[in-house]
Coordinates of C-alpha atoms in Angstrom, one line a residue:
X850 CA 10.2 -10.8 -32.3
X851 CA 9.6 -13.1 -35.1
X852 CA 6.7 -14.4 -37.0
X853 CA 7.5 -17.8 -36.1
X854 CA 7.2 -17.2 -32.5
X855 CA 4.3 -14.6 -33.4
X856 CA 0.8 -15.8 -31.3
X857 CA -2.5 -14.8 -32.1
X858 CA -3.2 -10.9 -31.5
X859 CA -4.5 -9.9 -28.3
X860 CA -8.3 -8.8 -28.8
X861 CA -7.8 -5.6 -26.9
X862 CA -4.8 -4.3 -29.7
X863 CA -7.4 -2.0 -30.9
X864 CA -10.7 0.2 -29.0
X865 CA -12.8 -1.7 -31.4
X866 CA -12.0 -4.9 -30.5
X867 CA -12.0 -4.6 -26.5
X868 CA -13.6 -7.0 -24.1
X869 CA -16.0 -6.4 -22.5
X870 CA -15.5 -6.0 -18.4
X871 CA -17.8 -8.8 -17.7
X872 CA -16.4 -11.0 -20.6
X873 CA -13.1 -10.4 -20.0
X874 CA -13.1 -11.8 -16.4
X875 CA -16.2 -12.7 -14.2
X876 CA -14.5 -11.3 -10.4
X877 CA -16.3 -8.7 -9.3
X878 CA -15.1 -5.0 -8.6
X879 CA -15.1 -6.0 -5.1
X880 CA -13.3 -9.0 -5.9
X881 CA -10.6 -7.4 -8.1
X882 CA -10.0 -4.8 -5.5
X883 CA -9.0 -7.5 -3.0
X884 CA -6.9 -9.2 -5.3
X885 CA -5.1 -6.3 -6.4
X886 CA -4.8 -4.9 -2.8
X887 CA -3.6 -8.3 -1.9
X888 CA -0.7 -8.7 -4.5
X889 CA 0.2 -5.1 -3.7
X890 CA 1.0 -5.7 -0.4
X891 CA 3.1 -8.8 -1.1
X892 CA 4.6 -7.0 -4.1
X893 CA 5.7 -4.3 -1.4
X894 CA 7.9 -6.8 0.2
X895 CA 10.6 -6.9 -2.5
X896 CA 11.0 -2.8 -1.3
X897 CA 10.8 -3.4 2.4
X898 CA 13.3 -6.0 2.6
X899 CA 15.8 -3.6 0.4
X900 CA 15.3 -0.7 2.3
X901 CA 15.0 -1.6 6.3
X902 CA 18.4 -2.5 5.8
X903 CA 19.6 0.6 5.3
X904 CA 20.0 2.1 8.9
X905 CA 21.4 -1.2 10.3
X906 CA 24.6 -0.8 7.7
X907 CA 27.0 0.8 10.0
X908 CA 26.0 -1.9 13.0
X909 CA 26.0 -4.7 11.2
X910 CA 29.9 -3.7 9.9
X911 CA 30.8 -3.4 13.4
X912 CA 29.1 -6.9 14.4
X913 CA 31.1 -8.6 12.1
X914 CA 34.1 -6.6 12.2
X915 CA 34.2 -5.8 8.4
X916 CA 34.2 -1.9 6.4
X917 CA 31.2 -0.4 5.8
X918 CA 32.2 0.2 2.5
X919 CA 32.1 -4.3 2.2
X920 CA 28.9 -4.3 3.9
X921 CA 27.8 -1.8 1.0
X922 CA 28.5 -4.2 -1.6
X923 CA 25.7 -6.5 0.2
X924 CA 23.4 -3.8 -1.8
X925 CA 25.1 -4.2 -4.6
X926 CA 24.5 -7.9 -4.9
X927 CA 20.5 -7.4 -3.6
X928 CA 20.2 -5.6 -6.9
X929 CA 21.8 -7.7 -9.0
X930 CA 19.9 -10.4 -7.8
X931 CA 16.8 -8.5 -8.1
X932 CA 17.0 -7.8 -11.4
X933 CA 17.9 -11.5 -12.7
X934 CA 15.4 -13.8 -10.1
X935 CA 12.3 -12.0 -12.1
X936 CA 13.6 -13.4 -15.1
X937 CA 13.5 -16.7 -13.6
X938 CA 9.9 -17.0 -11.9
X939 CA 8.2 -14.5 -14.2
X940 CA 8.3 -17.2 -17.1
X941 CA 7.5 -19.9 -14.6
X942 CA 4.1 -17.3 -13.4
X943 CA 3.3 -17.0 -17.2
X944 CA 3.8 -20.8 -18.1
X945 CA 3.1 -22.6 -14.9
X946 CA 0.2 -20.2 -12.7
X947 CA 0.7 -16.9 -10.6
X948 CA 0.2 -18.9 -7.3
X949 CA 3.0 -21.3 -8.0
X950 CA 5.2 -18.4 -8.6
X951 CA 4.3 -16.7 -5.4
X952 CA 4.9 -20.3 -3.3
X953 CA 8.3 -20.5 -4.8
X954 CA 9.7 -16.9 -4.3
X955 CA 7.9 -16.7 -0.5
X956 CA 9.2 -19.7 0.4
X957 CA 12.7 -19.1 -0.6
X958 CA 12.4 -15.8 1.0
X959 CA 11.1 -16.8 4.3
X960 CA 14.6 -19.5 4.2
X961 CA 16.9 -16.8 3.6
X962 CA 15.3 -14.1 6.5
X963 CA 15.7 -16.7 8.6
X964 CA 19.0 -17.9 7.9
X965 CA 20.3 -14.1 8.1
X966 CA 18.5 -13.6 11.4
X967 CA 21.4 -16.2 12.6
X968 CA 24.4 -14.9 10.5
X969 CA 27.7 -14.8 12.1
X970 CA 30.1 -14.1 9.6
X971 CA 30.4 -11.5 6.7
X972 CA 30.2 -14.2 3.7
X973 CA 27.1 -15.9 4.9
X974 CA 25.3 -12.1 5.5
X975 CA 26.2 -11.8 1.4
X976 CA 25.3 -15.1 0.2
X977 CA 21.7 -15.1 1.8
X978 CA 21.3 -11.1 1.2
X979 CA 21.3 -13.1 -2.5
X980 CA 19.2 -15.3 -1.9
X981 CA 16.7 -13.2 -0.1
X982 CA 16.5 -10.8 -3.2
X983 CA 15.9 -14.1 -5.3
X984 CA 12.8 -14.6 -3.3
X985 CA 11.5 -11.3 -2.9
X986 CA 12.2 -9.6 -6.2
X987 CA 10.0 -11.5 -7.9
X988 CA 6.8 -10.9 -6.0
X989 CA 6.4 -7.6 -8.2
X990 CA 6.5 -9.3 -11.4
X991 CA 4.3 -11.9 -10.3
X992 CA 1.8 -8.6 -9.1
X993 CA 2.2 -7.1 -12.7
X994 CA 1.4 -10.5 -14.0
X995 CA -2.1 -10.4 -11.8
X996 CA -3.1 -6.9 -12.4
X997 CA -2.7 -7.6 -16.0
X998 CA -5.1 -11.1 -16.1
X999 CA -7.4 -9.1 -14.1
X1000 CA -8.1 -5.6 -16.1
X1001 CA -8.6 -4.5 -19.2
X1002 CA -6.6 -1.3 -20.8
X1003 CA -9.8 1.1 -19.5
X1004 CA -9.3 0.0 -16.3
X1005 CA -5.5 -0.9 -15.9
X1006 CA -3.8 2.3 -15.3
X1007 CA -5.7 2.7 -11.8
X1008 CA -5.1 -0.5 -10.8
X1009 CA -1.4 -0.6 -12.0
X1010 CA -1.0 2.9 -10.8
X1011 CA -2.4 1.9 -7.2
X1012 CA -0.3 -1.5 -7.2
X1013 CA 3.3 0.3 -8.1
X1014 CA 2.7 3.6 -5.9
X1015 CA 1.7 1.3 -2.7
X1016 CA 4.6 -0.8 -3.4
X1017 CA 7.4 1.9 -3.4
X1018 CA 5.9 3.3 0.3
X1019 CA 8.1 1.1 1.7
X1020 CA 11.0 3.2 0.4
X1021 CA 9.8 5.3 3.5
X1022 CA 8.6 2.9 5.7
X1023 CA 11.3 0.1 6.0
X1024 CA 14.1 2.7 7.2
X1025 CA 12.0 4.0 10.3
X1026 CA 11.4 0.5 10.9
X1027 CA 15.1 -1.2 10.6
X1028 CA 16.0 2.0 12.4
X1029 CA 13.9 1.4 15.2
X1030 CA 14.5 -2.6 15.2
X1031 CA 18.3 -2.1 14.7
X1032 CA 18.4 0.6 17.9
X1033 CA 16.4 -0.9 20.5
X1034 CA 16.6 -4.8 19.0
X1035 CA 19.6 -4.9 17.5
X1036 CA 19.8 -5.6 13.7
X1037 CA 19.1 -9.1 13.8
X1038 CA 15.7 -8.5 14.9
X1039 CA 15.4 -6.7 11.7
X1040 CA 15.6 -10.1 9.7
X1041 CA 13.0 -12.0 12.7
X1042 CA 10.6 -9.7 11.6
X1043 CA 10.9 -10.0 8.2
X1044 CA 10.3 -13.9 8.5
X1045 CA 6.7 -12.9 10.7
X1046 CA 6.1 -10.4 8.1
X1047 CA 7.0 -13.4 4.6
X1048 CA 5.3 -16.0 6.9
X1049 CA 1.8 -13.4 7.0
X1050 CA 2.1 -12.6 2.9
X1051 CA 2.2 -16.4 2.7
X1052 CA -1.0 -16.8 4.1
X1053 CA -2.6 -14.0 2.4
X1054 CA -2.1 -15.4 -0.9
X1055 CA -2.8 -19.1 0.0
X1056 CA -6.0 -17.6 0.9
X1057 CA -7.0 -15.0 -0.7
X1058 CA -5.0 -15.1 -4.0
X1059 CA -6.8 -17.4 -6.7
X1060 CA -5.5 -18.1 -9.6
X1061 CA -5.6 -15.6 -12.4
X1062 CA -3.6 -16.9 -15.5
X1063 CA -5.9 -16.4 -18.1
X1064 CA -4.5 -19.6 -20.1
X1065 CA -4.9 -21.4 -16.8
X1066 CA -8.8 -20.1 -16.0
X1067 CA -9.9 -18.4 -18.8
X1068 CA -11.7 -15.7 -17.6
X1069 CA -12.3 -17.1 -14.1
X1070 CA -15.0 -19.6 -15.0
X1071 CA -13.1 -22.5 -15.3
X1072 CA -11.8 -24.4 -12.5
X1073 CA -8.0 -25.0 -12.3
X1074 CA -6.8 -28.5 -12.4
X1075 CA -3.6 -28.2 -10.9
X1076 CA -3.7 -28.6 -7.4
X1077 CA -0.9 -25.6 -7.0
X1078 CA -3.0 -23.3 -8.6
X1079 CA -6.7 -24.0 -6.0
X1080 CA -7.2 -22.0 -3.2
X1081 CA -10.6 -21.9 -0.6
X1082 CA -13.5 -20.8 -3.1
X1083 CA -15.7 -20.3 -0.5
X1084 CA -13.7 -17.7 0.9
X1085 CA -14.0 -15.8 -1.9
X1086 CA -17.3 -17.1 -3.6
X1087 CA -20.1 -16.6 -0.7
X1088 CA -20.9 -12.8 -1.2
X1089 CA -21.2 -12.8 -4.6
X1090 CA -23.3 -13.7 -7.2
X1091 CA -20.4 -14.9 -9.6
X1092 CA -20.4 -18.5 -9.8
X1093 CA -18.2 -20.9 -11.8
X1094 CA -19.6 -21.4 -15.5
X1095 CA -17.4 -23.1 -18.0
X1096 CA -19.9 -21.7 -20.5
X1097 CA -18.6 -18.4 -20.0
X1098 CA -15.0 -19.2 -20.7
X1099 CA -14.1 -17.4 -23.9
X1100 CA -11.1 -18.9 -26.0
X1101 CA -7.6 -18.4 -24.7
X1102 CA -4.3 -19.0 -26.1
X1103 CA -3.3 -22.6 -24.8
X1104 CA -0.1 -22.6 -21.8
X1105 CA 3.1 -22.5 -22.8
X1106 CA 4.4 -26.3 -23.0
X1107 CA 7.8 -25.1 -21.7
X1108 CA 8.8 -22.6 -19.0
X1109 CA 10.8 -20.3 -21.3
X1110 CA 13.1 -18.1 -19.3
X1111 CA 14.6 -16.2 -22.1
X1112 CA 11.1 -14.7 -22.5
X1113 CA 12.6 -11.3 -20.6
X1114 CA 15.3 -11.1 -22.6
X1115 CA 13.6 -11.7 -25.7
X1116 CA 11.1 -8.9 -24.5
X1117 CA 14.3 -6.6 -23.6
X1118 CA 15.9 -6.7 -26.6
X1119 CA 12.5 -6.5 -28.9
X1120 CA 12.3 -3.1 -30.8
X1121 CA 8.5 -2.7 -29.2
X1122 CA 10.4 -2.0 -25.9
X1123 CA 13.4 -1.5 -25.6
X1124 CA 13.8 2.4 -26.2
X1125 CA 11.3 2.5 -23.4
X1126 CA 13.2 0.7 -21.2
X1127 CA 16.4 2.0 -21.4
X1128 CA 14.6 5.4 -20.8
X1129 CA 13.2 4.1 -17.8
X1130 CA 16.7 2.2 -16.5
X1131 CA 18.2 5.1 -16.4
X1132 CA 15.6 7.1 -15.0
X1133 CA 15.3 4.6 -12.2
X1134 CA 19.1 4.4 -11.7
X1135 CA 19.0 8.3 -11.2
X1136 CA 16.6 8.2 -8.7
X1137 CA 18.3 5.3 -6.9
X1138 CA 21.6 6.5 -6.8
X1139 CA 19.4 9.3 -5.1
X1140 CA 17.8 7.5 -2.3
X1141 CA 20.8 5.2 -1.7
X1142 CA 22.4 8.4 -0.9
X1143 CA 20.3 10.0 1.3
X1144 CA 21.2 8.1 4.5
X1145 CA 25.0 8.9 4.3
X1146 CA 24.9 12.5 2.9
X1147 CA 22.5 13.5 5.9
X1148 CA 24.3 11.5 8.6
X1149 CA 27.6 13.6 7.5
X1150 CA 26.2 16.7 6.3
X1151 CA 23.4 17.0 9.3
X1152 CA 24.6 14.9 11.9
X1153 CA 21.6 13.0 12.4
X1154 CA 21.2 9.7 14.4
X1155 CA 20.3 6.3 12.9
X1156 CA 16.6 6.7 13.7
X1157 CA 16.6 10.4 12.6
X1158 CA 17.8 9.5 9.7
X1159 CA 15.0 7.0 9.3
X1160 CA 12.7 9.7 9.6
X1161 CA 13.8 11.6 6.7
X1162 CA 12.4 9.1 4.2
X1163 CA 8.7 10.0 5.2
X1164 CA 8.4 12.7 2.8
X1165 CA 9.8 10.5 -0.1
X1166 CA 6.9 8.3 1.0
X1167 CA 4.2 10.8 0.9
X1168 CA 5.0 11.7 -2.3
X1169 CA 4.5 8.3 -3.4
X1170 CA 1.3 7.9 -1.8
X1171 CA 0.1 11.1 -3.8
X1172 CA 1.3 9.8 -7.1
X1173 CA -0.6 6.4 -6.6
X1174 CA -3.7 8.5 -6.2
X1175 CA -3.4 10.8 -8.7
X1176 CA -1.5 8.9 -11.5
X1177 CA -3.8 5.9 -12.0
X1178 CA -7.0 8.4 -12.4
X1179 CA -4.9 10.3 -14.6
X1180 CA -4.1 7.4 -17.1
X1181 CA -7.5 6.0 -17.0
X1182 CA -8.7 9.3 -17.8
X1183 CA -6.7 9.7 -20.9
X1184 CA -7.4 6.3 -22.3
X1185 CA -10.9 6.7 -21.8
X1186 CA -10.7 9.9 -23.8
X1187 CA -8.9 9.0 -26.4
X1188 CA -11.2 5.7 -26.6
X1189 CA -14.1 8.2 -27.1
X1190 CA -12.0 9.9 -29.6
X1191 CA -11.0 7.0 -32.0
X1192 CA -13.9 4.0 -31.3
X1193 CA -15.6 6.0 -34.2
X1194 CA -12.8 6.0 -36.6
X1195 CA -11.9 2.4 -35.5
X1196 CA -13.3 0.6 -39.2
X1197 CA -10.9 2.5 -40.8
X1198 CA -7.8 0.1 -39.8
X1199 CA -5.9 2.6 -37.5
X1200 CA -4.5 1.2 -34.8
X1201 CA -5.4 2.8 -31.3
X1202 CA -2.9 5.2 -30.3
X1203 CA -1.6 3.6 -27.0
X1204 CA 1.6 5.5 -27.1
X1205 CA -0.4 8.8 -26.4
X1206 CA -2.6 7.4 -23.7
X1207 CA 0.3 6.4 -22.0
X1208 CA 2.9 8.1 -22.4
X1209 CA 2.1 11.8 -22.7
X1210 CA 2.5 12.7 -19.0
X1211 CA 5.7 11.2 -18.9
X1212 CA 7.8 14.8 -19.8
X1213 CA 5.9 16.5 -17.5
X1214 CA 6.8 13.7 -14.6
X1215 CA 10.4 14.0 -16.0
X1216 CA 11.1 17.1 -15.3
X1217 CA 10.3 17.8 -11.7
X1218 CA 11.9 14.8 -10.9
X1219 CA 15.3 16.6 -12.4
X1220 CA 14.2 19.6 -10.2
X1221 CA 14.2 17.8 -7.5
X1222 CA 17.0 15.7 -8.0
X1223 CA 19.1 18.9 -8.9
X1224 CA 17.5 20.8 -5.8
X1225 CA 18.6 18.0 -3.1
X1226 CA 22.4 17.6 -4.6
X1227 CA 22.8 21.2 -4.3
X1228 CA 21.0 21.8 -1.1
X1229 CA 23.0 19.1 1.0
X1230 CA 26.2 20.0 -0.4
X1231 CA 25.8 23.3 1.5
X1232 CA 24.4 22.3 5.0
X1233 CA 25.6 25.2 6.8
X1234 CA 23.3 27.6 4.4
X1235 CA 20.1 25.2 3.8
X1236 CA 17.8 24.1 5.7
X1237 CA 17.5 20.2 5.8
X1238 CA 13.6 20.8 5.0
X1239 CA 14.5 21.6 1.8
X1240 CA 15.8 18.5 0.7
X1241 CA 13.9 16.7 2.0
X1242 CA 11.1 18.5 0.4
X1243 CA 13.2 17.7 -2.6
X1244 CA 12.7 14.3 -2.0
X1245 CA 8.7 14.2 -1.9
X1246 CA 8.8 15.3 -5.2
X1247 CA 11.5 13.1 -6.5
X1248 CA 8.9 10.4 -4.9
X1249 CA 5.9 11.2 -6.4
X1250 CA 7.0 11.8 -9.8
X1251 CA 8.9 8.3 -9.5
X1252 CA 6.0 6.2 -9.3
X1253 CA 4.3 8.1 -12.2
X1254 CA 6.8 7.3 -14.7
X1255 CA 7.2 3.8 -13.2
X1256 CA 3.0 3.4 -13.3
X1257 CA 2.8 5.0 -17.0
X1258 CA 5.9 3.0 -18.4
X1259 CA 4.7 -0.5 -16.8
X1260 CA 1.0 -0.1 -17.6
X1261 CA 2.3 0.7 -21.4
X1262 CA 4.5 -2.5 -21.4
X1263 CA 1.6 -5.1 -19.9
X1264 CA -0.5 -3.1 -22.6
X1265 CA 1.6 -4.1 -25.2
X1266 CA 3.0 -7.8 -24.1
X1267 CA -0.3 -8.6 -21.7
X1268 CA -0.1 -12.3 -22.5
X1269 CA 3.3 -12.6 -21.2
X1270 CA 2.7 -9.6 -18.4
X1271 CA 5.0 -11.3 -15.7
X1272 CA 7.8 -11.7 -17.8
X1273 CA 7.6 -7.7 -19.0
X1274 CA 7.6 -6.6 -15.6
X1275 CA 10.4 -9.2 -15.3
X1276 CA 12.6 -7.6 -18.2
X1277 CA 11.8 -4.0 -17.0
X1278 CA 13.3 -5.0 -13.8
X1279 CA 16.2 -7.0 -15.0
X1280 CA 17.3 -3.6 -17.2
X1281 CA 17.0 -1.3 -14.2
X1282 CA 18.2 -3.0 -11.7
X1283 CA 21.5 -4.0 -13.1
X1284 CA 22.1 -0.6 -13.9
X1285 CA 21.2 0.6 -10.8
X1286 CA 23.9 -1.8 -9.1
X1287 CA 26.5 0.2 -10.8
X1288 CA 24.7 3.3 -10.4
X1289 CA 24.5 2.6 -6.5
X1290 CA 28.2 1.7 -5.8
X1291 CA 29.6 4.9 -7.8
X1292 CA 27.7 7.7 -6.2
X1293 CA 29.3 7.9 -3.1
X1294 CA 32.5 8.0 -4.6
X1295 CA 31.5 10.3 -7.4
X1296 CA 30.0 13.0 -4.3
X1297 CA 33.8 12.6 -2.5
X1298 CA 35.2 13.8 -6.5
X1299 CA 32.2 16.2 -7.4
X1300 CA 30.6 17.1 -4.7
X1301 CA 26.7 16.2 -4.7
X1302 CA 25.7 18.8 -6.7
X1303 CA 28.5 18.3 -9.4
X1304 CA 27.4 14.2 -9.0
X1305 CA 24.0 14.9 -9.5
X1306 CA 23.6 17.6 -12.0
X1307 CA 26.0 14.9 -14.4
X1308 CA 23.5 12.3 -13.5
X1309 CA 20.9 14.6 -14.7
X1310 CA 22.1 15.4 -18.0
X1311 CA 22.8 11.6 -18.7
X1312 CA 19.2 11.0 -18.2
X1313 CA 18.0 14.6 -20.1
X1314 CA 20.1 12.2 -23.2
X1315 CA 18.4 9.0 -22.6
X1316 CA 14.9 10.8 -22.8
X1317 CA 16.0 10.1 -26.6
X1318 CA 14.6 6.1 -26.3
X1319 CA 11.4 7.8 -24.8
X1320 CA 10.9 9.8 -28.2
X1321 CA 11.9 7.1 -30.3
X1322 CA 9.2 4.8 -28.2
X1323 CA 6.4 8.1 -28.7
X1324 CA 7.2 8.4 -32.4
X1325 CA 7.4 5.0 -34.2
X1326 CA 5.6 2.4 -30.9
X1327 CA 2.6 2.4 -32.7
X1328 CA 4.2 1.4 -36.2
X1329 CA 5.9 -1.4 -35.0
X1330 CA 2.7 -2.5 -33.0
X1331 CA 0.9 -2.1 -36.4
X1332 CA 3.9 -4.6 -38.0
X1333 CA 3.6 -7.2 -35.8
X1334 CA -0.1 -7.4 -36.3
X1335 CA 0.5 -7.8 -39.8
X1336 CA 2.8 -10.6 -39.4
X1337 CA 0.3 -12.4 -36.9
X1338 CA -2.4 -12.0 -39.6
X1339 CA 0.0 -13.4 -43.0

């Protein structure tokens, strides 16, 4: 990043300088709790509406008398799309206010669920499966976004860690229910209750959602002026004794003039990140390529029906329901001892070592993902000698280190970038899901060459290499963090 571009340095860069709780934002724990709850549950959609899709696949192909193989591609372009419409509304969240960015995307969701509810032809099923990732990809940006106005870096990692593990329990909750939907309903019905279930997040966050950009509100004490960005104080106000003060407004940094929506891109390809997140896209494509997977290796290998199949994702769920509540205690944990450790030392000019409080579980979550990565590709390539419970316990490990590294990795990133917090969640996503579109279309085809175990043990050792940009992020993060303060400051 240049210095030209180079804004004033957060106040939390080092322990010495960190707000306050009740500076930083007057909400309440109770209050924060509901918001975060809140934009977790709408930030869950984006995974819902990817995943209850996948049982339907072989129906839907049938309906509209084309290949399985083209109704595949249909993921193919979800992720695409999800991975570029972040780059899009997280600059508008940052410039323009969270809640304008969640009326756009919902809005735009709720036209393409209905629209697909009515499909009758293979080229309108792609074209809105586009448009519906448009809408709903963003929501978790916008989350990210939230979380970060909301929290400080003691109490981030909980909050992020609860907001990201929630949000990927869809993984094992939207195939039992497309299953279901699909085999009693037909798969139309899948897409009728997505637009009930878009139309409900709607009114949650008209609600209950108020506005949270801190160059917008401050810390909450100052009332928004754009009409966009009000919601029903009362609703939120009566229980508490936080009231409105423009007296306790500390200084902000002013909005940006301009929505700028090569912000990702610019956070992408900046040195303070992008070792990180090509670590993490390749992590995530691994895991992807995984789960994408799972529904046609146990259908062939097992035999399983379209609900059973459903069923299997439960323990890939469970396992991210324990990492949410482990991995957020975990981080807060570490920063707060590592706070203790340096707030002493903090006058002599060393800047706080975020890459430690971070990142340091990171090998350990690493690893049993490859175990359990390298445990279901070998397991399911032999169905006549395995069990299916043992991939499947495979997968609830694969599931709960997942959202650990996704927690630790986003929670660093906000850390680092927290003024521009939608758009880093944006430019993590863009990276990953673009390489997990290409990811996703060649595993089948690799398992037909390789077998699974062959397909995954290679997509194993690409991502034991790519664990290089995670070392490079560990050893020389907090150097370039300690540069770009200089720069601010000359």
């Amino acid at each position: 990043m240049s210095s030209t571009n180079c804004e004033k340095p957060p106040v939390d860069v080092t322990v010495a300088s960190e707000p306050e709780p009740e500076l930083h934002t007057i909400f309440d724990r109770t209050q924060k709790k509901l918001v975060a709850f809140v934009v977790t549950i709408v930030a869950s959609s984006s995974t819902l509406q990817s995943n209850i899709y996948f049982p339907a696949i072989p129906t839907i192909a049938e309906d509209l008398n084309v290949s399985v193989e083209l109704v595949n591609l249909t993921v193919t372009a979800y992720l695409i799309f999800q991975g570029l419409a972040p780059s899009l509304w997280g600059p508008i969240s940052d410039a323009r206010g969270r809640r304008t960015a969640y009326f756009g995307t919902l809005i735009v969701l709720l036209g393409a669920c209905i629209g697909l509810a009515q499909t009758q032809n293979y080229t309108t099923l792609i074209i809105l499966r586009c448009l519906q990732s448009a809408g709903s990809a963003s929501t978790s940006a916008i989350g990210s976004g939230v979380i970060g106005d909301i929290t400080t870096r003691a109490d981030r990692g909980g909050y992020m860690g609860f907001f990201l593990g929630v949000k990927l329990i869809s993984i094992a909750i939207g195939p039992i229910i497309g299953g279901a939907l699909a085999g009693s309903l037909g798969w139309r019905s899948i897409f009728w209750f997505l637009t009930a279930y878009n139309a409900f997040l709607l009114v949650l966050v008209v609600f209950l959602v108020p506005e949270t950009l801190r160059s917008v509100i401050g810390n909450g004490a100052r009332a928004p002026s754009q009409r966009m960005a009000r919601f029903p104080l009362t609703l939120y106000q009566r229980y508490t004794t936080v009231k409105w003060d423009a007296d306790k407004v500390p200084q902000q940094n002013p909005a940006p003039k301009r929505i700028d929506v090569l912000a990702p891109l610019q956070i992408l390809t900046s040195k303070m990140a992008a070792p990180i997140i090509i670590f993490y896209s390749i992590y995530f494509t691994v895991w992807q390529m995984c789960v994408t997977s799972m529904s046609a290796l146990f259908t062939a290998r097992y035999g399983l029906t379209v609900t059973q199949t459903g069923l299997t994702f439960i323990a890939l769920g469970m396992g991210s329901i324990i990492g949410t509540l482990i991995t957020g205690k975990i981080m807060n944990r570490d920063y707060r001892r590592l706070q203790e450790k340096y707030e002493n030392d903090a006058s002599d000019g060393r800047i706080f070592p975020l890459e430690r409080a971070r990142l340091s579980p990171v090998p350990v979550y690493v690893s049993v993902q490859c175990l359990s990565i390298l445990l279901f590709g070998w397991t399911v390539q032999y169905p006549n000698q395995v069990h299916i419970a043992v991939p499947i316990v495979a997968t609830f490990f694969g599931g709960w280190s997942t959202v650990s590294v996704h927690s630790n990795i986003t929670t660093y990133l906000v850390d680092i970038f927290h003024d521009r917090s939608a758009a880093t969640a944006a430019s993590l996503n863009l990276a990953r899901c673009c390489l997990a579109a290409a990811g996703t279309s060649a595993i089948l085809p690799m398992v037909h060459g390789v077998g699974a175990g062959g397909a995954f043990t290679i997509c194993i050792a690409v991502q034991l290499v790519s664990m290089i940009g995670l070392g490079v992020q560990w050893r020389y993060g907090g150097v370039w963090r300690s540069m770009k303060e200089s720069e601010c400051y000359d």
